Coordinates of C-alpha atoms in Angstrom, one line a residue:
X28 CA -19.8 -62.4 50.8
X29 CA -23.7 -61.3 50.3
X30 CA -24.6 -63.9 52.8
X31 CA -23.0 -62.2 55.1
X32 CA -24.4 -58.3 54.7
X33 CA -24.0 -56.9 58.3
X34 CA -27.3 -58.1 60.7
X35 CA -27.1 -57.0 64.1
X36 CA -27.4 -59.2 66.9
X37 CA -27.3 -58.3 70.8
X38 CA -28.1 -60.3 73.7
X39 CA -30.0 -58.1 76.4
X40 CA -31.2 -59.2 80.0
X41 CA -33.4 -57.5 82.2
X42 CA -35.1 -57.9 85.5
X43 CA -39.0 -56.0 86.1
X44 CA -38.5 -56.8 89.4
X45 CA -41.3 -59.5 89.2
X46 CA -38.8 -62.5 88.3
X47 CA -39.7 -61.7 84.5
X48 CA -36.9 -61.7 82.2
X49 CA -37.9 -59.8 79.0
X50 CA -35.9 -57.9 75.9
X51 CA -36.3 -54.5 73.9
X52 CA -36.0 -55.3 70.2
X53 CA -34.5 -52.2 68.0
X54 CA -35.5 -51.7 64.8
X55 CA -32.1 -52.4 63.9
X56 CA -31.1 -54.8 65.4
X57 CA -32.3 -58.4 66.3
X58 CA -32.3 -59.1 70.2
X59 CA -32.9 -62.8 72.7
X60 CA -34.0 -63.5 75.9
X61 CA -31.0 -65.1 77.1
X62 CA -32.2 -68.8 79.7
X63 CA -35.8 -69.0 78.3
X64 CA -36.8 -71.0 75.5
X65 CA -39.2 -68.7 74.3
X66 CA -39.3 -68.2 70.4
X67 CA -37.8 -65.4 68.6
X68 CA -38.5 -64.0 65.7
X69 CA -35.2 -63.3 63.1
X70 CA -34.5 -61.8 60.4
X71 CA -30.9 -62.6 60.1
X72 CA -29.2 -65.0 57.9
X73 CA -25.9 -64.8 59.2
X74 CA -25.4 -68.5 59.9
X75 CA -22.4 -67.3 62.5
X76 CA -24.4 -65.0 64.5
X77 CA -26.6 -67.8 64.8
X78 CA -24.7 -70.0 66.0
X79 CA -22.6 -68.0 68.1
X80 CA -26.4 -66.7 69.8
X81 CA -27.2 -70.5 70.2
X82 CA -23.7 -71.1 72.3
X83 CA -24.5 -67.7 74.7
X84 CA -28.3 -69.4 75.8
X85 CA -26.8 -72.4 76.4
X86 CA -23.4 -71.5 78.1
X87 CA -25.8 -69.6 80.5
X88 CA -27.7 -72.0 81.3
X89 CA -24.7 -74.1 81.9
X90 CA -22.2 -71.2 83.3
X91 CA -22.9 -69.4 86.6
X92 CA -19.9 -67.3 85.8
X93 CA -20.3 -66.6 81.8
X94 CA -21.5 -62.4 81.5
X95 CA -22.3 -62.8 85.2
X96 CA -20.7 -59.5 85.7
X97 CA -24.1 -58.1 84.1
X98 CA -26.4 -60.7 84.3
X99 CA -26.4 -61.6 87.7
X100 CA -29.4 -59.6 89.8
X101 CA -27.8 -57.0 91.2
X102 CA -26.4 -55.4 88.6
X103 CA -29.4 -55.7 86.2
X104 CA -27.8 -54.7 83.0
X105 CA -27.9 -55.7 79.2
X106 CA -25.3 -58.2 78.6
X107 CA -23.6 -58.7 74.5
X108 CA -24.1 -57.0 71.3
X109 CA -22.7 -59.5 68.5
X110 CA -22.2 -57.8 64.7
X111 CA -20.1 -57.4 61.7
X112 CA -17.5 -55.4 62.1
X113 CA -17.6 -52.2 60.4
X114 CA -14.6 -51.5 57.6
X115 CA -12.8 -48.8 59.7
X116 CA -13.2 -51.1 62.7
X117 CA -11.1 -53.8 60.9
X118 CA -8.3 -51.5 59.9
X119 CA -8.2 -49.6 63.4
X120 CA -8.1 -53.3 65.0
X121 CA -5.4 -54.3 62.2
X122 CA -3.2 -51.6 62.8
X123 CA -3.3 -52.5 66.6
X124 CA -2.5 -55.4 66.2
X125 CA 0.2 -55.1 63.3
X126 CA -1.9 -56.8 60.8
X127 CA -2.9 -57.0 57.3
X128 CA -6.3 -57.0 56.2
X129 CA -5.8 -58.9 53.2
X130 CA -3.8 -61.6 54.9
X131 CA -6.2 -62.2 57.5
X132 CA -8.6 -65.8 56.3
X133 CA -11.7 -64.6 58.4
X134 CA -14.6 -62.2 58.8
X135 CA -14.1 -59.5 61.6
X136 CA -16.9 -59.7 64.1
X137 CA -17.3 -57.5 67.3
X138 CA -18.2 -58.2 71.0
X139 CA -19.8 -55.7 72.7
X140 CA -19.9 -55.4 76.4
X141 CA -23.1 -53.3 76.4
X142 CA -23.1 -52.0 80.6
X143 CA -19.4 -51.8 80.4
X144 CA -18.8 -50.5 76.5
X145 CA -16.1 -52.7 76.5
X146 CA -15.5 -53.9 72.6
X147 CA -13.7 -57.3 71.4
X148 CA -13.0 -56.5 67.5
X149 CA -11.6 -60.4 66.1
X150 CA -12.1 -62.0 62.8
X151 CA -13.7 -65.6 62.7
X152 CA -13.2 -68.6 60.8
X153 CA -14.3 -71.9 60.2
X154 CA -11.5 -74.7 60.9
X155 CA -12.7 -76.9 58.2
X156 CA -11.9 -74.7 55.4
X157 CA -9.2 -72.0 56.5
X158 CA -8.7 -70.9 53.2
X159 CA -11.9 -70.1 51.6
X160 CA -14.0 -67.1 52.4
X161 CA -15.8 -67.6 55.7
X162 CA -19.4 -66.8 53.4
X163 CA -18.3 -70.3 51.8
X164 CA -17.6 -72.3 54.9
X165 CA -20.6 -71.4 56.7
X166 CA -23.1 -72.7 53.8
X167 CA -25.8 -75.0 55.3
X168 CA -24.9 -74.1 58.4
X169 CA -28.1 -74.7 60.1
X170 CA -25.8 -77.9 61.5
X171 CA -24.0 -75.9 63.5
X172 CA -26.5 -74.7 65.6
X173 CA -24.6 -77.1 68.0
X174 CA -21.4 -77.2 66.7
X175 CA -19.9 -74.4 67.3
X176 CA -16.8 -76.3 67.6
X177 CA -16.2 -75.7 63.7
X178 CA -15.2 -71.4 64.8
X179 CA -12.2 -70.1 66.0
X180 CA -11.4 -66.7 66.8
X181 CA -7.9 -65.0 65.6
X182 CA -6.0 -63.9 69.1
X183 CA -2.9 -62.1 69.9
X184 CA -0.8 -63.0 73.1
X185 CA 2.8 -62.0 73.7
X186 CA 3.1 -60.9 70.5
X187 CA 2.2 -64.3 68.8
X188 CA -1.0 -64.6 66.4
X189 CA -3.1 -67.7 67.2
X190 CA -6.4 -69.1 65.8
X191 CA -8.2 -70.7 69.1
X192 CA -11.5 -72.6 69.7
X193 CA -14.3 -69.9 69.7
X194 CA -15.9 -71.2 72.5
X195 CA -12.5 -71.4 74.6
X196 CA -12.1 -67.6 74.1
X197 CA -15.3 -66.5 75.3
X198 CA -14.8 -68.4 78.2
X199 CA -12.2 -66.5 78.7
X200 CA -13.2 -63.4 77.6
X201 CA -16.5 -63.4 79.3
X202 CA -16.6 -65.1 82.8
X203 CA -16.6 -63.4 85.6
X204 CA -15.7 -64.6 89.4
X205 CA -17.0 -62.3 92.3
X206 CA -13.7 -60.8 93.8
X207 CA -15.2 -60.9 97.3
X208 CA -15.3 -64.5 97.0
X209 CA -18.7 -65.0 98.6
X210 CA -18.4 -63.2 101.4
X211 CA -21.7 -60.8 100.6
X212 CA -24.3 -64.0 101.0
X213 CA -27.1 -61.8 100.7
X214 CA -26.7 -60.7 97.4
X215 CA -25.0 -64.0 96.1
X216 CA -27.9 -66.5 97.4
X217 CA -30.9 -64.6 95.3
X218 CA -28.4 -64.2 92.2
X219 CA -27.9 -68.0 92.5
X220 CA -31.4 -68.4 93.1
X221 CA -32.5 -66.1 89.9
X222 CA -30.0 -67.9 88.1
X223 CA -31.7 -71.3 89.0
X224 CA -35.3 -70.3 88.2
X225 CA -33.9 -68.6 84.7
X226 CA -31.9 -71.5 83.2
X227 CA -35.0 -74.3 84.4
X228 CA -32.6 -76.8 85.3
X229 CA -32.0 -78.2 88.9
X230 CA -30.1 -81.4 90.1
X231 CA -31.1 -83.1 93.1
X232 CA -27.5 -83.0 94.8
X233 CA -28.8 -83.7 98.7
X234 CA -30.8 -86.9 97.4
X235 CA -27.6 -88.1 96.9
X236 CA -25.3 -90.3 99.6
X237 CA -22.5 -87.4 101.2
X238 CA -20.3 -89.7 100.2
X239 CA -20.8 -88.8 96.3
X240 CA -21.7 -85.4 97.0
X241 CA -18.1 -85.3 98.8
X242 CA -16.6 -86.5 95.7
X243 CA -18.6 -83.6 93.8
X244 CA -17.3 -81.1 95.7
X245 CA -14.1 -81.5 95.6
X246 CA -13.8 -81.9 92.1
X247 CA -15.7 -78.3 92.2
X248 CA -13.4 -77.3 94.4
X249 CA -10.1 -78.6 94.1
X250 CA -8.0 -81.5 95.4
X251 CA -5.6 -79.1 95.8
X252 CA -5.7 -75.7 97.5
X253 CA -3.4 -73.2 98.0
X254 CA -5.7 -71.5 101.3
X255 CA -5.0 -67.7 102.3
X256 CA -5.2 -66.5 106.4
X257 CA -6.0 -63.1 107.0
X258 CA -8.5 -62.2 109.4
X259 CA -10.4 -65.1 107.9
X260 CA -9.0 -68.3 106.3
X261 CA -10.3 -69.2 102.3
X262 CA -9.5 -71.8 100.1
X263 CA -7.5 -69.3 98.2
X264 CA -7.2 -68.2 94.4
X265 CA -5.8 -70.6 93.0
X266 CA -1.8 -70.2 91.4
X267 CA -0.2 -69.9 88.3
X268 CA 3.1 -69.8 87.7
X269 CA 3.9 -68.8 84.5
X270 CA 2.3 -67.7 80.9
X271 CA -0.4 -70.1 79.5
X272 CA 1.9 -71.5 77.1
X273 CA 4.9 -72.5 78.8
X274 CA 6.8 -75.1 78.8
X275 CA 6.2 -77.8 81.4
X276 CA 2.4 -76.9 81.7
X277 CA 2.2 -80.7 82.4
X278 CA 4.7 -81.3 84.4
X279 CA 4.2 -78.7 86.9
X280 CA 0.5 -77.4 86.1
X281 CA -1.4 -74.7 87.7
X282 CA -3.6 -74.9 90.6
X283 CA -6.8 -73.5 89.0
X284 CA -9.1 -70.8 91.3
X285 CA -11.6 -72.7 93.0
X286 CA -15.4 -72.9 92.0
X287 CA -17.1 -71.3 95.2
X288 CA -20.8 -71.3 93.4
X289 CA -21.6 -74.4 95.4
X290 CA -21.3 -72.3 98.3
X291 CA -23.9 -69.9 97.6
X292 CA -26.4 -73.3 96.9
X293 CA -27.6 -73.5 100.5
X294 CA -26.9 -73.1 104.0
X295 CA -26.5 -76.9 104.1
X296 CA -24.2 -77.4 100.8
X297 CA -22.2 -74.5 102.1
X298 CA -21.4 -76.3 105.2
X299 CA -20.9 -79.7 103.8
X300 CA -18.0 -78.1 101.3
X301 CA -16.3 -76.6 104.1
X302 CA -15.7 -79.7 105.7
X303 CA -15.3 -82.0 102.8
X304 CA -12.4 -79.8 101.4
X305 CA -11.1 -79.1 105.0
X306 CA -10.6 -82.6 105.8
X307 CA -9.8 -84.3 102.3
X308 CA -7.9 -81.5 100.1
X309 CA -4.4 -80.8 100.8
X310 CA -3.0 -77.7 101.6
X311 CA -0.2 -76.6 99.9
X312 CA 2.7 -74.4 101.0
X313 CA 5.2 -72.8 98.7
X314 CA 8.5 -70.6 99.2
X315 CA 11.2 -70.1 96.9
X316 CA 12.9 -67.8 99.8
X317 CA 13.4 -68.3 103.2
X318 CA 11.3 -65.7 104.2
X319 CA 8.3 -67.8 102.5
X320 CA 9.3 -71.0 104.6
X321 CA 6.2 -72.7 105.9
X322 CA 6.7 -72.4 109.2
X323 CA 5.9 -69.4 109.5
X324 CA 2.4 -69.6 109.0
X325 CA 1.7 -72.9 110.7
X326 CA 0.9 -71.2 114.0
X327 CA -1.6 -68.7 112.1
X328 CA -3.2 -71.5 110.0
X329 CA -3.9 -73.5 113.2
X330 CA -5.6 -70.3 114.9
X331 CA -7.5 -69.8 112.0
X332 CA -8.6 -73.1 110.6
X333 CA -11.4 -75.1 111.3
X334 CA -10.1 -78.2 113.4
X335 CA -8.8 -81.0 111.8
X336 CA -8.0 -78.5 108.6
X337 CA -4.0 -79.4 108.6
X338 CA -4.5 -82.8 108.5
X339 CA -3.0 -82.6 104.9
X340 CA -0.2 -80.7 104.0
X341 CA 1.8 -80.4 100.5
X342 CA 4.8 -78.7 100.5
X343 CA 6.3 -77.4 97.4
X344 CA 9.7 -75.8 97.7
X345 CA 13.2 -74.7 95.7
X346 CA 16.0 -77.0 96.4
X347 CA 17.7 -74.4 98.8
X348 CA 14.3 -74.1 100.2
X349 CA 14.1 -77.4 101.3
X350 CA 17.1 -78.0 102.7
X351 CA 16.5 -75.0 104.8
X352 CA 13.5 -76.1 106.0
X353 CA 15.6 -78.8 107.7
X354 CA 18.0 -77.1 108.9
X355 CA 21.0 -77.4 106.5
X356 CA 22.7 -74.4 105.0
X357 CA 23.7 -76.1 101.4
X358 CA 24.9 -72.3 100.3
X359 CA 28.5 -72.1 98.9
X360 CA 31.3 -72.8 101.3
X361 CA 31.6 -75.2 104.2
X362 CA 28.0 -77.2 104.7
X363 CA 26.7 -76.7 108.0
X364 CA 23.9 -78.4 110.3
X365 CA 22.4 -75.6 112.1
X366 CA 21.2 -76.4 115.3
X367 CA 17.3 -77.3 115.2
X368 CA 15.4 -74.9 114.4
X369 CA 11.7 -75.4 116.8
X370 CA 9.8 -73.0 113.9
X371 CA 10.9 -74.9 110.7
X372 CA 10.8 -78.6 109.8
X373 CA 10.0 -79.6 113.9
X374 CA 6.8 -77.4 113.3
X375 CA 5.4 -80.6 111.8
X376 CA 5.1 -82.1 114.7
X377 CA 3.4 -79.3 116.4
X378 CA 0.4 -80.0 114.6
X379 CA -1.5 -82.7 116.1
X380 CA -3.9 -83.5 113.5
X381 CA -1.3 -83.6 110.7
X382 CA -1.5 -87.2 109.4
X383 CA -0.8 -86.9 105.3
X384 CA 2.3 -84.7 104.5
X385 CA 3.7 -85.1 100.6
X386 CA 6.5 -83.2 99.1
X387 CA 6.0 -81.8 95.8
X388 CA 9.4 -81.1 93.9
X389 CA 9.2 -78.3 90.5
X390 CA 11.4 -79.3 88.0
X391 CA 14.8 -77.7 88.1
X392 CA 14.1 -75.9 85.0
X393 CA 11.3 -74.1 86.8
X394 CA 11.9 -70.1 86.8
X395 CA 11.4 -70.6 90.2
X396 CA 13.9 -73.4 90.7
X397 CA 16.6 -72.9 93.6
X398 CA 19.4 -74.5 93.5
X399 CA 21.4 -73.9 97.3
X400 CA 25.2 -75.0 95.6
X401 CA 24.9 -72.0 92.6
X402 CA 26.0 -68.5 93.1
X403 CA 24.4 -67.4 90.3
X404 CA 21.0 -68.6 91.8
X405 CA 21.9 -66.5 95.0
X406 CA 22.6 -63.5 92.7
X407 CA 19.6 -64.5 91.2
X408 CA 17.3 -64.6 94.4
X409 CA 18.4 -61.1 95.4
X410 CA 18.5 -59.4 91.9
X411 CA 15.7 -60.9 90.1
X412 CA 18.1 -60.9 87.3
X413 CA 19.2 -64.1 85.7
X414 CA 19.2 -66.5 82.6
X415 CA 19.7 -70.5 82.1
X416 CA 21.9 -71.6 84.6
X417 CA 23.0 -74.7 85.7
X418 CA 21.1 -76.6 89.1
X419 CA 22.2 -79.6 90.6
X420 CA 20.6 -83.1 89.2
X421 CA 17.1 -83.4 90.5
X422 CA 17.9 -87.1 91.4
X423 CA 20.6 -86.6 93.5
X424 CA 19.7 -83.8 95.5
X425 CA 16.6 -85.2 96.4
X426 CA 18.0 -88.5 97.3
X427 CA 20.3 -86.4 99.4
X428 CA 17.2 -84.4 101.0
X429 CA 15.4 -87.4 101.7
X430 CA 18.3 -89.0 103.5
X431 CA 18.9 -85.4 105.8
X432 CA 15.6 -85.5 106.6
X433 CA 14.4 -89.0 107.4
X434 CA 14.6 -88.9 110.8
X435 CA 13.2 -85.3 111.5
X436 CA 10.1 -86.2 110.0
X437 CA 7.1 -87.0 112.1
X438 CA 5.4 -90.3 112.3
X439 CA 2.9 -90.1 109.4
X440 CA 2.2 -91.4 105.9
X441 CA 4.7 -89.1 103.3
X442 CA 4.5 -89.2 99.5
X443 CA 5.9 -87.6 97.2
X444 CA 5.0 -86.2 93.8
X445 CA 5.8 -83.4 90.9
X446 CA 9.1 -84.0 89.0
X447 CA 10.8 -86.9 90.3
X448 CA 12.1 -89.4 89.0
X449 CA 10.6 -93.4 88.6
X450 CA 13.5 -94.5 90.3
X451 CA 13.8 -92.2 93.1
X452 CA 9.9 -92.8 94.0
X453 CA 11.0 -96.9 94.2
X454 CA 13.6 -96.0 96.4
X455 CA 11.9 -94.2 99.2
X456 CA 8.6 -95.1 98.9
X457 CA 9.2 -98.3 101.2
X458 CA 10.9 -97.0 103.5
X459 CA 8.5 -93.8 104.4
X460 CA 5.7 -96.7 104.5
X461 CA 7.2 -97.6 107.9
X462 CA 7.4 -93.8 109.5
X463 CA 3.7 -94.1 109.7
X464 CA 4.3 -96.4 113.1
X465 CA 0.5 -97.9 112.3
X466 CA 2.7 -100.0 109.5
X467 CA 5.2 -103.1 109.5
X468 CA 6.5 -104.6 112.5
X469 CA 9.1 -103.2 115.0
X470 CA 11.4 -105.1 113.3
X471 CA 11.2 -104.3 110.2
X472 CA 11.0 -100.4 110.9
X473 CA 14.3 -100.5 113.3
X474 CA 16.4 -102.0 110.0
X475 CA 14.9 -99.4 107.3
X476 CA 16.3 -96.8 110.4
X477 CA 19.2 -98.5 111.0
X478 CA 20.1 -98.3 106.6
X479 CA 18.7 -94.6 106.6
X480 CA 21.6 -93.7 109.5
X481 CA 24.2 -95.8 107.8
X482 CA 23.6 -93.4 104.8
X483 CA 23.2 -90.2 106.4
X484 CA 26.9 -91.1 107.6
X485 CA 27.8 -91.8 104.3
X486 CA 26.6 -88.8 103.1
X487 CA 27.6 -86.7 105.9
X488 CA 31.1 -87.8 104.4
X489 CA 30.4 -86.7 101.1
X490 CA 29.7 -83.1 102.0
X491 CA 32.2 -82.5 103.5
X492 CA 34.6 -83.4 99.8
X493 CA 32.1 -81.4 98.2
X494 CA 33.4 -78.5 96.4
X495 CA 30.5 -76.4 96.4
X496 CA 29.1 -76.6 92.4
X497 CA 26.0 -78.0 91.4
X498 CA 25.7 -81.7 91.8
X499 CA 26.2 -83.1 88.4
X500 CA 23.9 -85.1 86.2
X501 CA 24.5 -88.0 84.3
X502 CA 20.4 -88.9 83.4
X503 CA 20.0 -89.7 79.9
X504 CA 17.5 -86.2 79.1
X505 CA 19.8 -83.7 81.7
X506 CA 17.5 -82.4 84.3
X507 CA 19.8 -79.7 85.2
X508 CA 19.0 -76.0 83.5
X509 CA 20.2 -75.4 79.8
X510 CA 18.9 -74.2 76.6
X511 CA 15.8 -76.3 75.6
X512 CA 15.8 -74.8 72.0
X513 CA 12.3 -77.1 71.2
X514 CA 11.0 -74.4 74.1
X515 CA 11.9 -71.0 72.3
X516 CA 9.8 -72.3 69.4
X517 CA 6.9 -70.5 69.6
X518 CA 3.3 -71.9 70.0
X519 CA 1.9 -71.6 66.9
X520 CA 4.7 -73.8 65.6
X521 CA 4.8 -76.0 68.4
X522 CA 1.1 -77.2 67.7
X523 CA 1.2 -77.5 64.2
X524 CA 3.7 -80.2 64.1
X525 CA 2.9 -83.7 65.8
X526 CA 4.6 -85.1 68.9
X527 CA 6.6 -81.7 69.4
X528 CA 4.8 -80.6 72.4
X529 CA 5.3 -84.0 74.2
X530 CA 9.1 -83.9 73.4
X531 CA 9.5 -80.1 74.6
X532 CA 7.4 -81.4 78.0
X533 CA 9.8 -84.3 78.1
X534 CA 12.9 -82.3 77.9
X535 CA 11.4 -80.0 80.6
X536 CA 11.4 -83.2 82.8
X537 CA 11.9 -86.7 82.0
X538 CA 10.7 -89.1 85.0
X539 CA 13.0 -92.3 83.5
X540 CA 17.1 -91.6 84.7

C-alpha cells in the first residue's frame, strides 16, 4: 500500500469575469483547470487519482450536465475534491453502511462536493484483479489514463451491495439537470455559451440538411414523450416506473428525461426542436385509474399545443383502463356497454390532426397492471395494498379489446406495441391496415368489417357466459401474475450467473404463446 500514501487531489473552477478559467493550488493539495489543456504540474503518484482526474476533464468537455450544478456561470463555484479516505472515514462509512473493513477488496476514496460540502465516502477497485490489494492492480497504470473502464465503485441500494462501473456512478452521482427546464434563457444561453468556449469543441449542426439534424434531435430528445400542460405545455420529465433493477426493465423500459441542452444552442435550433419533436415524437398517455383516462386532457392538450402537436398519440393503459376507455364496464358482475361516452374513446376523433394512434400494453405482471375481472385488483386500486395476484391472459383480453373497439376507432394508421404477443400482432395488424381509408380497396375494407362484426357478435355471446374470474391462460410461459421466484433473486446474483437475466425478462413476458 506505499504507492498509495494519501495525495490530495481537487478539481476547482472559477470565472474572473474576463472568460478566464484559472485554479488556486494549496500547498496540500494538487489542483486542475477542468476544459483547458493547459499543463499541470503533479506531485501525485496515485495512479487512481489520476485517472479518475483524466475522466472529470474529459466528461466535461463531453457532459453539459456533469458538476454543472457548480460549474455552469452563474453559480461560479469550485467543483470536486478527490482523496484517500481518512481511517475514521472508512469505519464511520462502514458502520453506515453495515460493513466490514476487512471484508471490503478496495481502497476507500472520497468525493467532495466542494460549494455544496456534500461527501461520497466509497472504496474502489480494479475489475481485473478483485482480489488483490488495489496498490497491486493499479501497477503501470499510466494505461489507464483512458481506461478508466478497469474501476468500479462499491454501492449500496435497497439494501443490496454492488460493485458498478466507476464512470456509471459518477454519472449518476454528479449530473445535474436544471429544474426549471429552460425556461430562464438568459442565464442558460451564456452558461451554454461559456460551456462552448471552455471545452474548444464545436459541431457544425446547421451545415447540415434538417433532415439529419431532425434525426439528431430526436434522438436528444426522445421518440417518446410523456408532455406535461400547465400554463405551458413541455415535453415532460420523462417516467419511470419502478426501481432500476426490476424485473422487465426490457420489456417495459423507462421513458428517460429528455435532453433540453439543444434548446439553449440558438434561437434557431430551439425552434427547429420544437417542431421536429412536435410533429414526429409520440405522445404518450397513461392511466391506471379512471380518473387518469386520457380524455380528459385532450381538450387542454389541444389548447395548449402547438398545431399539428397530436398528430401522434400512444396510449398506455391497465386492462380495466382500456376497456373503459371504450366504454365497457368489464368490473365483476353482469358486463355492460355503457352508452357512448363523447369525452372518452370518441375523443379521438375530435382531434383533427390525429393521424398515428398505437396502443402500448404493460405486461400483466406490471405493479401497475389492471385487470377489470379481479376483485382483488379493485381492492387493490382503492387500498394500495396488494400482492401477486392473478390477471386475465394478456392474449385473450387484448384480442377481446381489439374486437370491442374496432369500429369506434377513427380512420387512421394504429399499431400496436409493448407486451404482446407474436401472434396477436399477425392477427390484427392487417386488418387495422384498412381503418386508415387511404389503404386497400372498398372491397377489401367492407369484408375485414364485415369479419370484425361477425366476432364482436360472437364475443358479445361469450360475455354474457362469462363468470366474472380472470380470463385464463393456457401460453406456454403464463402471462398471468404469480411468483417469478428467478425475480426475488437479488441483483448481485442475477448478474453473476449467465443467461439468468434473460430468462427472469422472459418469464416477465414471453412474446411466443
Amino acid at each position: 500500500m506505499a504507492e498509495l500514501e494519501p495525495h490530495f487531489a481537487s478539481l476547482t473552477l472559477a470565472h474572473d469575469g474576463n472568460d478566464a478559467l484559472h485554479c488556486n493550488m494549496p500547498s496540500d493539495q494538487l489542483s486542475i483547470v477542468p476544459m483547458t489543456d493547459s499543463a499541470v504540474d503533479r506531485a501525485s503518484s496515485d495512479p487512481v487519482l489520476d485517472v479518475i482526474i483524466n475522466f472529470v476533464k474529459e466528461e466535461q468537455k463531453r457532459n453539459f450536465a456533469f458538476l454543472g450544478r457548480d460549474t455552469h456561470l452563474y453559480t461560479n463555484g469550485e467543483t470536486l475534491a478527490i482523496y484517500r479516505t481518512d481511517p475514521e472515514d472508512v469505519e464511520d462509512s462502514c458502520k453506515r453502511w453495515s460493513l466490514n473493513v476487512k471484508d471490503v477488496d478496495g481502497v476507500w476514496y472520497s468525493f467532495r462536493l466542494v460549494f455544496h460540502k456534500l461527501v461520497h465516502t466509497v472504496p474502489l477497485r480494479c475489475r481485473t484483479a478483485p482480489a488483490s490489494p488495489l496498490a497491486q492492480q493499479t501497477e503501470g497504470l499510466p494505461d489507464l489514463l483512458n481506461g478508466i473502464a478497469q474501476l468500479e465503485v462499491m454501492t449500496v441500494e435497497e439494501d443490496m451491495k454492488l460493485w458498478m462501473d466507476l464512470r456509471a456512478w459518477m454519472r449518476k452521482t454528479f449530473e445535474w439537470h436544471d429544474p426549471f427546464e429552460a425556461t430562464l434563457l438568459g442565464y442558460q444561453h451564456e452558461e451554454m455559451d461559456f460551456w462552448w468556449r471552455g471545452n474548444g469543441k464545436y459541431f457544425r449542426l446547421l451545415k447540415l440538411p434538417l433532415e439529419l439534424r431532425e434525426m439528431i434531435y430526436l434522438a436528444a430528445i426522445g421518440h417518446i414523450i410523456i408532455p406535461k400542460a400547465e400554463k405551458i405545455i413541455t415535453f415532460g420529465t420523462g417516467y419511470s416506473y419502478g426501481e432500476k433493477g426490476r424485473p422487465g426493465l426490457t420489456r417495459d423500459p423507462n421513458i428517460e428525461r429528455p435532453n433540453l441542452n439543444l434548446l439553449l444552442v440558438s434561437r434557431q435550433i430551439k425552434q427547429e426542436v420544437n417542431g421536429a419533436v412536435w410533429m414526429q415524437a409520440y405522445k404518450r398517455f397513461r392511466a391506471t385509474t379512471r380518473i387518469e383516462l386520457p380524455h380528459h386532457a385532450f381538450r387542454r392538450y389541444k389548447e395548449l399545443a402547438p398545431p399539428r402537436a397530436l398528430n401522434r398519440l400512444q396510449l398506455e393503459m391497465s386492462a380495466a383502463c382500456y376497456f373503459d376507455f371504450i366504454c365497457y364496464s368489464m368490473e365483476p358482475g353482469p358486463v355492460v356497454s355503457t352508452p357512448p361516452d363523447g369525452l372518452r374513446v370518441r375523443a379521438l376523433h375530435g382531434i383533427p390532426s390525429l393521424r398515428y394512434l398505437d396502443f402500448r400494453f404493460m405486461s400483466p405482471k406490471h405493479p401497475d397492471a389492471v385487470c377489470p375481472w379481479s376483485y382483488e385488483n379493485l381492492r387493490i386500486r382503492s387500498t394500495g395494498i396488494g400482492s401477486e395476484i392473478a390477471h386475465s391472459c394478456q392474449e385473450t383480453w387484448i384480442d377481446w379489446f381489439f374486437t370491442l373497439a374496432f369500429d369506434q376507432l377513427p380512420k387512421l394508421r394504429v399499431s400496436m406495441s409493448g407486451c404482446i404477443k407474436d401472434s396477436t400482432r399477425a392477427k390484427w395488424e392487417p386488418r387495422f391496415k384498412y381503418l386508415d381509408s387511404k389503404q386497400g380497396k372498398n372491397e377489401i375494407v367492407d369484408n375485414q368489417t364485415a369479419m370484425v362484426h361477425r366476432l364482436v357478435r360472437h364475443l358479445k355471446t361469450e360475455l354474457v357466459k362469462h363468470d366474472d374470474k380472470p380470463l385464463p391462460c393456457y401460453c406456454s410461459i403464463s402471462c398471468c401474475k404469480g411468483n417469478n421466484f428467478l425475480a426475488a433473486l437479488n441483483r448481485g446474483d442475477r448478474r453473476g450467473i449467465v443467461g439468468l437475466e434473460e430468462a427472469i425478462e422472459e418469464q416477465y413476458w414471453s412474446f411466443s404463446d
